[in-house]
XYZ file of C-alpha atoms in Angstrom:
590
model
C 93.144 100.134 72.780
C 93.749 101.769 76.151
C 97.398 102.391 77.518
C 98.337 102.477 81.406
C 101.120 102.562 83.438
C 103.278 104.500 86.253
C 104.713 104.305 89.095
C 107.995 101.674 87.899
C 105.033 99.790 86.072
C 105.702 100.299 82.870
C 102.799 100.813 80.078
C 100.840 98.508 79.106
C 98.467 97.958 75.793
C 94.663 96.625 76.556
C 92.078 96.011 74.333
C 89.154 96.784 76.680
C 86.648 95.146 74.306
C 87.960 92.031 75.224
C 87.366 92.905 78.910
C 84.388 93.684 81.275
C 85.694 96.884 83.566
C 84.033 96.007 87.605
C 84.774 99.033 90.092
C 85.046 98.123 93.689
C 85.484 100.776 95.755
C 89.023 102.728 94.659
C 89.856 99.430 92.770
C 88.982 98.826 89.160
C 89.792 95.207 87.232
C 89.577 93.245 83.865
C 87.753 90.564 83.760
C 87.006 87.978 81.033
C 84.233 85.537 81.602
C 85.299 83.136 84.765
C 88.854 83.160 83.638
C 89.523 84.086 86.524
C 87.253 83.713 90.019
C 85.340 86.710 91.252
C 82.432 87.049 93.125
C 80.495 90.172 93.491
C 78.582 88.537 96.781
C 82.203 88.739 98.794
C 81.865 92.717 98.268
C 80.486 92.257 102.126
C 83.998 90.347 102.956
C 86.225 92.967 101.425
C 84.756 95.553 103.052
C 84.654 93.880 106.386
C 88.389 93.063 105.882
C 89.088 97.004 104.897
C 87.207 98.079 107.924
C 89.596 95.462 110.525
C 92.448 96.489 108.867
C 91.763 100.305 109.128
C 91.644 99.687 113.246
C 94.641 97.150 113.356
C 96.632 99.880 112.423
C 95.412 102.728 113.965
C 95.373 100.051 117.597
C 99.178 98.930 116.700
C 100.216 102.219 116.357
C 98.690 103.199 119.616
C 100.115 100.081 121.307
C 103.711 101.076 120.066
C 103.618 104.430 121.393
C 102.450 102.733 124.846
C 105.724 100.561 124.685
C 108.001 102.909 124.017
C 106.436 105.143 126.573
C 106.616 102.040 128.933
C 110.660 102.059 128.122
C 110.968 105.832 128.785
C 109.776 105.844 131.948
C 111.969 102.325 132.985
C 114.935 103.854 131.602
C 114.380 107.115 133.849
C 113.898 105.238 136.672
C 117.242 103.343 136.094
C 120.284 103.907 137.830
C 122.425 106.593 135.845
C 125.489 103.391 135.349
C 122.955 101.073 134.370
C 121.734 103.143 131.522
C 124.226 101.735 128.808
C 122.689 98.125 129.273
C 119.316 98.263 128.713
C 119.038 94.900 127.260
C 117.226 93.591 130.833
C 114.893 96.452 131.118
C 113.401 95.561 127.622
C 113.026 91.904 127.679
C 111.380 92.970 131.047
C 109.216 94.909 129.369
C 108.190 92.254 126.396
C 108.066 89.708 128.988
C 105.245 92.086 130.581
C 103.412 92.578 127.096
C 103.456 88.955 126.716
C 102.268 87.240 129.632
C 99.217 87.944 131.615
C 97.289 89.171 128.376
C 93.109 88.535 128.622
C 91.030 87.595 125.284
C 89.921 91.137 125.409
C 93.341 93.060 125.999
C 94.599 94.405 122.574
C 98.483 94.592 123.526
C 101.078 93.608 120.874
C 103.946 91.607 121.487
C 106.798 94.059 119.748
C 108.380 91.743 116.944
C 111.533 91.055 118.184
C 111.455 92.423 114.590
C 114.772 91.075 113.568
C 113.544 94.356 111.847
C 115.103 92.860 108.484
C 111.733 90.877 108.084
C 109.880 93.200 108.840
C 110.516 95.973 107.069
C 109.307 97.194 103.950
C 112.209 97.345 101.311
C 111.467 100.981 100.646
C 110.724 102.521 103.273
C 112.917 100.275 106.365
C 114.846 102.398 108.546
C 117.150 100.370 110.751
C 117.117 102.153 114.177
C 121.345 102.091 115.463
C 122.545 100.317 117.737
C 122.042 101.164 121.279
C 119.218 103.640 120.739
C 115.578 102.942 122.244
C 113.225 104.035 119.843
C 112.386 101.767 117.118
C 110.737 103.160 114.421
C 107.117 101.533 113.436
C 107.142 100.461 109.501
C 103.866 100.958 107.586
C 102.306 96.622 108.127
C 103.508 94.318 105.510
C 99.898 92.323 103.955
C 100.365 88.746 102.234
C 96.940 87.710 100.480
C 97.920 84.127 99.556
C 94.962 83.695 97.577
C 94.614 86.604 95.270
C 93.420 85.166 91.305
C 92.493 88.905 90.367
C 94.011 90.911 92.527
C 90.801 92.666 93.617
C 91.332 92.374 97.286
C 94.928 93.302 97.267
C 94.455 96.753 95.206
C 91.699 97.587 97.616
C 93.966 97.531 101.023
C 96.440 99.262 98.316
C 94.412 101.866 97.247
C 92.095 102.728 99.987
C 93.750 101.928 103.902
C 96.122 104.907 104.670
C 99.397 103.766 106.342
C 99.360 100.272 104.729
C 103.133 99.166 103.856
C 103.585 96.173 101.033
C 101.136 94.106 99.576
C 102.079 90.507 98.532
C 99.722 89.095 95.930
C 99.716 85.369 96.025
C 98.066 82.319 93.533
C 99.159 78.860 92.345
C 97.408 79.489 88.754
C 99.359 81.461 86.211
C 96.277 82.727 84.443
C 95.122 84.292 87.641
C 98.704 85.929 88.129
C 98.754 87.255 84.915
C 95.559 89.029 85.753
C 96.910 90.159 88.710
C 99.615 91.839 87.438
C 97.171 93.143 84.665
C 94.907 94.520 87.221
C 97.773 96.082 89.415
C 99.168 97.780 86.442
C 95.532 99.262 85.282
C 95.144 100.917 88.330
C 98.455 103.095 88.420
C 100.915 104.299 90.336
C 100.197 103.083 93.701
C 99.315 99.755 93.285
C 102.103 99.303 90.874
C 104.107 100.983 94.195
C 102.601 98.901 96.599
C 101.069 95.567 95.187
C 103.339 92.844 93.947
C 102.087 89.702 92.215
C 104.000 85.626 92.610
C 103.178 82.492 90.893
C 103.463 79.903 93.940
C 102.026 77.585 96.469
C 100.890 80.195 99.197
C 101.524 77.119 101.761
C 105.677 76.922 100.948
C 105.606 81.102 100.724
C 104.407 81.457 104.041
C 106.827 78.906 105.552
C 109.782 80.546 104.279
C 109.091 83.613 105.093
C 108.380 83.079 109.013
C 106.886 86.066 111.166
C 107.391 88.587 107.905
C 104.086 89.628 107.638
C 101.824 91.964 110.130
C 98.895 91.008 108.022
C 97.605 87.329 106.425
C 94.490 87.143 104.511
C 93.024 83.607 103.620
C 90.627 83.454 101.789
C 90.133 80.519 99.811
C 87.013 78.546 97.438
C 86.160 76.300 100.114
C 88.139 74.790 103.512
C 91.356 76.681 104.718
C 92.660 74.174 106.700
C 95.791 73.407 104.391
C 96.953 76.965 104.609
C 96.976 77.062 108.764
C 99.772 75.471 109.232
C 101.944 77.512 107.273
C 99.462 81.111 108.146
C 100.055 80.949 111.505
C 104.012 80.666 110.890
C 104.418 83.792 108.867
C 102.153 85.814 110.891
C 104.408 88.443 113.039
C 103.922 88.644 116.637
C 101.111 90.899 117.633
C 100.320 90.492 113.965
C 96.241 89.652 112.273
C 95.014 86.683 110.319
C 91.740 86.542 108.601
C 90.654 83.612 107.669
C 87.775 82.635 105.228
C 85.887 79.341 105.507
C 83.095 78.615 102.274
C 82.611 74.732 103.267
C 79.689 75.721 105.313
C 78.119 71.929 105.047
C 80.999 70.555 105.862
C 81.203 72.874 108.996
C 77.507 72.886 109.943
C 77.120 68.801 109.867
C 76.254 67.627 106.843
C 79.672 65.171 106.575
C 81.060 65.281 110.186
C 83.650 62.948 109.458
C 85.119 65.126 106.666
C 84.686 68.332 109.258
C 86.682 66.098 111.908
C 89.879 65.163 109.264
C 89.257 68.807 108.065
C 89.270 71.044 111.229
C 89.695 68.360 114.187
C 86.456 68.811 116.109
C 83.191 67.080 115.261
C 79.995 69.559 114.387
C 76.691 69.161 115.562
C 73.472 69.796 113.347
C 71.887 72.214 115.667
C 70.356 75.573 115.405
C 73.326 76.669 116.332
C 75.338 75.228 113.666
C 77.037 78.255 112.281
C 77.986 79.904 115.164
C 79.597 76.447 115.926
C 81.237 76.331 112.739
C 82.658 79.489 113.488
C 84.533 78.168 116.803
C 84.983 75.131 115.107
C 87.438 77.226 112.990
C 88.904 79.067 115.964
C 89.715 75.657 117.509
C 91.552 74.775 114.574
C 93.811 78.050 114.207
C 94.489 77.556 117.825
C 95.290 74.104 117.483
C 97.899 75.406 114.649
C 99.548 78.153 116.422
C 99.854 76.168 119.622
C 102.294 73.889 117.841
C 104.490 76.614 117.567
C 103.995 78.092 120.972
C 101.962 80.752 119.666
C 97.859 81.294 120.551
C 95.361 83.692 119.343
C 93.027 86.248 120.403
C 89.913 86.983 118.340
C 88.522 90.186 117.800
C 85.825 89.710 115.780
C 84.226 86.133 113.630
C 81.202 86.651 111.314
C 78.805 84.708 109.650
C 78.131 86.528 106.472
C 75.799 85.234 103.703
C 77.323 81.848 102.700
C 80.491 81.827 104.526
C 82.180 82.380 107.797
C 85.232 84.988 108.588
C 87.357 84.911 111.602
C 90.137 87.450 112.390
C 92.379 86.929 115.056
C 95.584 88.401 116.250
C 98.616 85.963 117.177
C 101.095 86.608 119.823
C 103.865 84.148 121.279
C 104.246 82.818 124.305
C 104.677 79.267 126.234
C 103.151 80.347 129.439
C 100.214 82.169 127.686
C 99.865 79.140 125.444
C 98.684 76.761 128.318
C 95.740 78.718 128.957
C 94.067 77.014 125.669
C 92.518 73.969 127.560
C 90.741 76.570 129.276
C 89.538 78.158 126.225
C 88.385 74.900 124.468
C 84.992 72.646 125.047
C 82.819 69.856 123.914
C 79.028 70.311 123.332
C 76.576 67.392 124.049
C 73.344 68.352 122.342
C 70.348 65.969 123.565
C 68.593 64.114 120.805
C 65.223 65.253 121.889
C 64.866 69.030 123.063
C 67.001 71.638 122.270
C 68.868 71.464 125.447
C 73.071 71.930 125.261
C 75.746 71.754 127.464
C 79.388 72.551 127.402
C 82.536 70.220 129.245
C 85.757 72.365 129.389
C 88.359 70.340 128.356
C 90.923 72.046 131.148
C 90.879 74.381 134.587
C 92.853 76.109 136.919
C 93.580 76.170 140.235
C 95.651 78.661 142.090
C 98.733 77.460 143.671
C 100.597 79.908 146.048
C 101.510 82.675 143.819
C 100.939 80.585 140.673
C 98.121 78.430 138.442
C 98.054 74.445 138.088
C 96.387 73.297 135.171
C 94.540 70.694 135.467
C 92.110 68.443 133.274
C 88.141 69.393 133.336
C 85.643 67.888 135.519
C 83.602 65.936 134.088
C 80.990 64.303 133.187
C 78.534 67.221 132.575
C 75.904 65.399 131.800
C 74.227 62.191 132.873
C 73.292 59.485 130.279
C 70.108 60.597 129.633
C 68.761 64.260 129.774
C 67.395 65.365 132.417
C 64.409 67.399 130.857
C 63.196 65.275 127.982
C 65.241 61.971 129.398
C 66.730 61.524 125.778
C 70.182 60.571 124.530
C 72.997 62.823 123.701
C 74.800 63.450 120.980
C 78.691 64.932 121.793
C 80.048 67.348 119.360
C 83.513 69.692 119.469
C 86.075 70.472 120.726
C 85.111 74.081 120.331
C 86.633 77.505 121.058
C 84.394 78.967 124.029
C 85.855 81.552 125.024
C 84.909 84.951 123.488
C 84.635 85.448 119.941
C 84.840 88.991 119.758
C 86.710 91.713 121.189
C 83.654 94.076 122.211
C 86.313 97.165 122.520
C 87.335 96.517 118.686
C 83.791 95.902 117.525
C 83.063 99.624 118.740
C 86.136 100.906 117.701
C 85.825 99.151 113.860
C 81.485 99.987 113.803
C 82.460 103.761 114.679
C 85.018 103.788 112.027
C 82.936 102.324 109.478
C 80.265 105.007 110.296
C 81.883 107.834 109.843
C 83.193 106.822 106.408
C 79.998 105.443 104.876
C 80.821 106.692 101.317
C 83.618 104.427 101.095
C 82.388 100.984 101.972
C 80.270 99.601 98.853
C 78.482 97.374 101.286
C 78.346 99.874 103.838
C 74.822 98.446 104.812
C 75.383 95.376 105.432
C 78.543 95.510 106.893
C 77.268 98.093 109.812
C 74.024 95.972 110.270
C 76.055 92.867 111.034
C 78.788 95.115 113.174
C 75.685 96.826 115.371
C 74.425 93.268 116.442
C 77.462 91.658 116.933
C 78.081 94.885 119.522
C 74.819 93.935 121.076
C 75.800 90.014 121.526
C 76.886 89.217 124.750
C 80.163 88.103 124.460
C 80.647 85.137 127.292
C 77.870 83.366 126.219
C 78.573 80.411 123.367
C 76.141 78.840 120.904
C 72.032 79.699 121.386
C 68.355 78.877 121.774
C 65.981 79.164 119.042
C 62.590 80.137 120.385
C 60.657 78.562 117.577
C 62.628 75.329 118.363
C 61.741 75.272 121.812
C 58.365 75.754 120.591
C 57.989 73.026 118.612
C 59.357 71.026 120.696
C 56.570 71.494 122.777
C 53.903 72.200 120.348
C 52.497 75.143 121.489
C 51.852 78.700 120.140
C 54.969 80.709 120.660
C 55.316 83.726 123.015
C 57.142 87.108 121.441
C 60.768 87.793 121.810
C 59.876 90.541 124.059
C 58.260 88.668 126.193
C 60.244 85.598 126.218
C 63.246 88.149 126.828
C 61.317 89.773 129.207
C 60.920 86.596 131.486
C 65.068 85.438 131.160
C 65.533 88.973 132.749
C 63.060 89.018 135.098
C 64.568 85.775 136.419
C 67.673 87.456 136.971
C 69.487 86.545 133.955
C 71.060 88.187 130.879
C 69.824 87.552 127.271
C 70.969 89.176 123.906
C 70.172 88.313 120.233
C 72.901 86.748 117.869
C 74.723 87.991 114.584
C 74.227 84.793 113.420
C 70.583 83.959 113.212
C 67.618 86.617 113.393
C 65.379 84.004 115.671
C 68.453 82.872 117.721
C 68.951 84.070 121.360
C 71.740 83.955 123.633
C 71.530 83.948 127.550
C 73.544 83.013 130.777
C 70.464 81.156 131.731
C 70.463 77.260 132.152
C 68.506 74.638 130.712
C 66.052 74.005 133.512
C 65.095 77.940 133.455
C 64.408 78.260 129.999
C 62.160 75.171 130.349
C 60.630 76.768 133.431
C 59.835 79.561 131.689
C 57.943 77.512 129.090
C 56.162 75.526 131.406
C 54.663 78.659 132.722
C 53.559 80.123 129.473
C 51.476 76.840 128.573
C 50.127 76.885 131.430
C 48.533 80.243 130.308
C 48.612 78.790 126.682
C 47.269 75.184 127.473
C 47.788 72.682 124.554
C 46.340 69.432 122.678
C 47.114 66.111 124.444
C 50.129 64.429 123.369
C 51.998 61.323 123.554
C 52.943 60.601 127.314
C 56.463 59.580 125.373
C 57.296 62.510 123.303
C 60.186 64.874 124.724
C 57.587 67.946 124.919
C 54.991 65.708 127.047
C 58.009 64.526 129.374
C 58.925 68.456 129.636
C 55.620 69.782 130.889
C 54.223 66.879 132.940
C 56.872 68.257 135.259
C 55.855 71.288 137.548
C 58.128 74.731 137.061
C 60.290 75.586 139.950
C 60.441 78.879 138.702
C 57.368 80.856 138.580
C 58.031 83.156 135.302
C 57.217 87.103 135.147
C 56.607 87.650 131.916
C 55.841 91.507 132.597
C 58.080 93.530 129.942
C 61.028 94.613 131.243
C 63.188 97.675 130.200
C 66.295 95.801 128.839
C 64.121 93.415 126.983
C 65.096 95.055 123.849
C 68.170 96.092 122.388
C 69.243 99.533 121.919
C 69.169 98.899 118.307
C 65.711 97.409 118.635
C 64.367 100.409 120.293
C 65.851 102.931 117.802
C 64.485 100.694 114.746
C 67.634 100.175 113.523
C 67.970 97.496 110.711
C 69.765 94.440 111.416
C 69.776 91.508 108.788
C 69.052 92.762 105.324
C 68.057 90.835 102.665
C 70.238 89.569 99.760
C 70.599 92.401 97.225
C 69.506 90.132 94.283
C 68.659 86.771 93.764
C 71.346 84.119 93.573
C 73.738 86.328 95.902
C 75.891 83.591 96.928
C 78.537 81.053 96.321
C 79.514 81.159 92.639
C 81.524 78.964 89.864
C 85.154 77.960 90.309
C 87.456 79.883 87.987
C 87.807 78.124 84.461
C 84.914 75.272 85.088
C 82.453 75.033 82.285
C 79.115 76.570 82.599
C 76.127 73.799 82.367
C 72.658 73.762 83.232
C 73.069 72.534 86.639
C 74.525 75.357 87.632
C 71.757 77.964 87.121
C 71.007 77.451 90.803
C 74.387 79.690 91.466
C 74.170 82.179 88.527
C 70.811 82.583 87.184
C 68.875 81.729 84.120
C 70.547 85.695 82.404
C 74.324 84.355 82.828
C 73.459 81.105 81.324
C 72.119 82.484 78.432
C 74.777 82.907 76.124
C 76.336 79.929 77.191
C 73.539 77.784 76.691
C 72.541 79.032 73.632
C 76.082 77.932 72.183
C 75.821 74.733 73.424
C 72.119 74.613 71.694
C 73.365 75.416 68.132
C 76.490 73.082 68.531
C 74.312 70.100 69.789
C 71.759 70.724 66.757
C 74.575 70.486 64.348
C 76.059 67.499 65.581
C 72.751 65.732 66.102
C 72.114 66.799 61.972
C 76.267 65.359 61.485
C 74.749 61.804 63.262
C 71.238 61.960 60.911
C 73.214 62.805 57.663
C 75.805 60.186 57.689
C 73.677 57.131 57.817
C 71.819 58.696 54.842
C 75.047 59.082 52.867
C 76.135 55.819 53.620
C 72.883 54.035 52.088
C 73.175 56.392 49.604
């Protein structure tokens, strides 16, 4: 038996034979065989989530301090007999912090705070009436999917400065092991980390704006939970948002992506950074119903899944600008050529913007380079997908404490070449696609890179795909540029009608340089530094649902070594009841 307990928690009797022990980090759990769902492979995920959080607070803190500085200065500027009635100065100054804020500005919108919700039941100290300074409570964090409680005694345990944790789950076996877990690891998860049995969707809608901090993260599509997410999310506050229905998302079922998520995905090279603004499109779509919008500061593609975090502010004016932000993608049937239709634009108007609808279409019926079909695919978020100021701010962060990030690895492989992407540019080329397309030997990145930047264009590689490059570059360049390299490569014959032949039998405007150039690798590239590592061990990757019975067919996810057991139960009991069948007919002739 093994007792523990503290901090209001109480003690508590465990028989840790009849538990495995799994350390994460500063976080320890029970665990009994898929009672309850865990999945070592998210390790990557929780740390990611650890590091954002770290710099959300440390940034909100810093953007608090600039507010209230912001007031000082208004209210010493003030007329002496206009100093009691401060009430315009300060919706001035929200007014200022909401409007006119850029994808890659970091400002908060101060939660009109009602300071009530806000607070932290503890620790909430109302400021009085009539004073300015408004003291900044320690974030409130709402995982509304927590089954063990893993994630939630991690932000506990190891992010200084985090306020209340609210443990969330629909299934009262996982709660139970929640509160388990909470009380195992002591006093200040038993201080900070509270466990409910209830539908995350109706908790979130009743408590509006409450939370500084939402965490989905749920075994497959998160689209139910939106609605309700981007409701209790404060102003200025994060939401991270897991997505595990990667087919769904990539093309496999488009219809089911389109009654999912709203926007229709295409089955290109490309198809998980799409999924990944897919997902963006949809939050948006959700906040905007509420006059809210977001601003991402950083979406991954990790292993099996996708992870978007985004901050969400309010504001009607600010809201508008989402036409602007949104696009459809035709994708020709033939090459590998893309092109994106805004679905909205601006135009200035004396001292103001009109918003207008997008000009359109972007394409002609048939493509231009191969003379193919289209396919059309979105709406998708185009605007940035990462704030590169955050990105530094989290990767420097993350290096400096190494010894505390399990997956410290992994995480700082995928931050360093998501700092290297460039952020403007959406979706990418695959050189080995082009290549086959055309059927000819392939050049090296270096010097394909080489030649986008001799041509006067920017190129970068992509978080998302080792082979994948992205570059301000159009369509007709690229194929320029791989024009001119079979012309010093020449090629077999080939149909007159295949897209490839229909590419090359036309001359390049462009003559290409393929001489190296200085930028044509990465700073990361140059130092050696590693960027995609390989899976730790085999079958790292999407596992069981909680309480689902473990067959054969599933040895694909687990392995042969955690169906051993299992199987050889269901051996013996199959034996015996096959000997039960054999034995009775004998008895009865008997």
């Amino acid at each position: 038996m093994h007792e523990t307990g503290g901090g209001g928690g109480g003690a508590m009797s465990v028989d840790l034979n009849d538990y495995a022990i799994i350390k994460e980090g500063e976080a320890e759990i029970l665990m009994r065989k898929n009672e309850v769902f865990y999945n070592p492979s998210q390790v990557d995920n929780r740390d990611m989530s650890i590091a954002v959080l770290r710099t959300f607070i440390s940034k909100r803190k810093l953007e608090h301090e600039a507010i209230l500085l912001k007031r000082t200065k208004a209210a010493q500027k003030a007329p002496e007999k206009d100093s009691s009635e401060p009430t315009g100065e300060e919706t001035a100054d929200e007014s200022l912090i909401i409007d006119g804020r850029t994808n890659g500005e970091c400002e908060v919108h101060e939660q009109k705070c009602q300071d009530e919700p806000c607070s932290v039941s503890n620790e909430s100290v109302k400021a009085p009436e009539g004073k300015r300074h408004i003291e900044l409570k320690p974030p409130r964090v709402l995982e509304a999917l927590a089954a063990s409680g893993l994630r939630s005694l991690r932000y506990a345990r190891e992010i200084e400065g985090i306020g209340q944790v609210v443990a969330l789950d629909n299934d009262k076996v996982s709660v139970e092991a929640c509160k388990r877990n909470i009380k195992f690891n002591g006093s200040v998860a038993c201080a900070k980390v509270e466990s409910h049995l209830t539908d995350a969707r109706v908790y979130m809608l009743i408590h509006p704006k409450e939370f500084d901090v939402v965490d989905l993260d749920p075994y497959g599509a998160p689209s139910v939970f939106l609605d309700s997410a981007v409701q209790s999310v404060a102003d200025g506050g994060m939401l991270m948002c897991t997505a595990t229905d990667m087919a769904v998302l990539c093309g496999s079922s488009g219809e089911v992506c389109y009654s999912k998520y709203g926007s229709y995905p295409l089955r290109g090279k490309y198809c998980h950074e799409m999924a990944l603004r897919i997902l963006l499109a949809c939050i948006e779509s959700h906040a905007n119903r509420y006059k809210r919008y977001i601003v991402p500061v950083l979406s991954v593609k990790m292993n099996f899944y996708v992870r978007v975090f985004v901050r969400i502010y309010t504001s009607a004016s600010a809201m508008k600008n989402t036409p602007i932000k949104l696009s459809y993608v035709y994708q020709c049937t033939g090459c590998d050529s893309f092109h994106l239709q805004h679905i909205g634009r601006t135009v200035p108007k004396n001292n103001s913007v009109r918003y207008l609808p997008g000009f359109g279409p972007a394409v002609p019926q048939e493509c231009t380079d191969c003379g193919k079909k289209f396919n059309m695919g979105g709406p998708i978020w185009s605007a940035p997908i990462h704030d590169q100021e955050w990105v530094t701010s989290i990767l420097a962060d993350v290096k400096s404490m190494k010894d505390r990030y399990p997956a410290y690895d992994r995480i700082s492989a995928v931050l360093t070449t998501i700092s290297e992407e460039l952020p403007d540019v959406p979706l990418f080329l695959s050189l080995h696609n082009l290549c086959a397309t055309l059927k000819c030997t392939s050049p090296s990145a270096v010097m394909f890179r080489s030649a986008v930047i001799n041509a006067g264009y920017r190129i970068s590689g992509t978080h998302v795909n080792p082979l994948g490059l992205k570059s301000d570059a159009p369509m007709d360049v690229i194929w320029d540029i791989m024009r001119c390299w079979v012309k010093n490569h020449p090629i077999k014959a080939q149909q007159p009608d295949q897209p490839g032949s229909v590419i090359l039998a036309k001359e390049p405007v462009l003559q290409a340089n393929f001489a190296r150039a200085v930028a044509s690798l990465s700073k990361a590239q140059a130092k050696k530094v590693t960027r995609f590592l390989p899976n730790p061990e085999r079958h790292w990757g999407p596992k069981l649902r909680a309480g689902r019975q473990i067959t054969s067919k599933h040895i694909s996810l687990l392995g042969p070594q955690a169906l051993n057991g299992t199987l050889n139960h269901e051996d013996v009991e199959e034996n015996s009841a096959k000997r039960q069948k054999t034995e009775e007919p004998n008895s009865n002739s008997s």
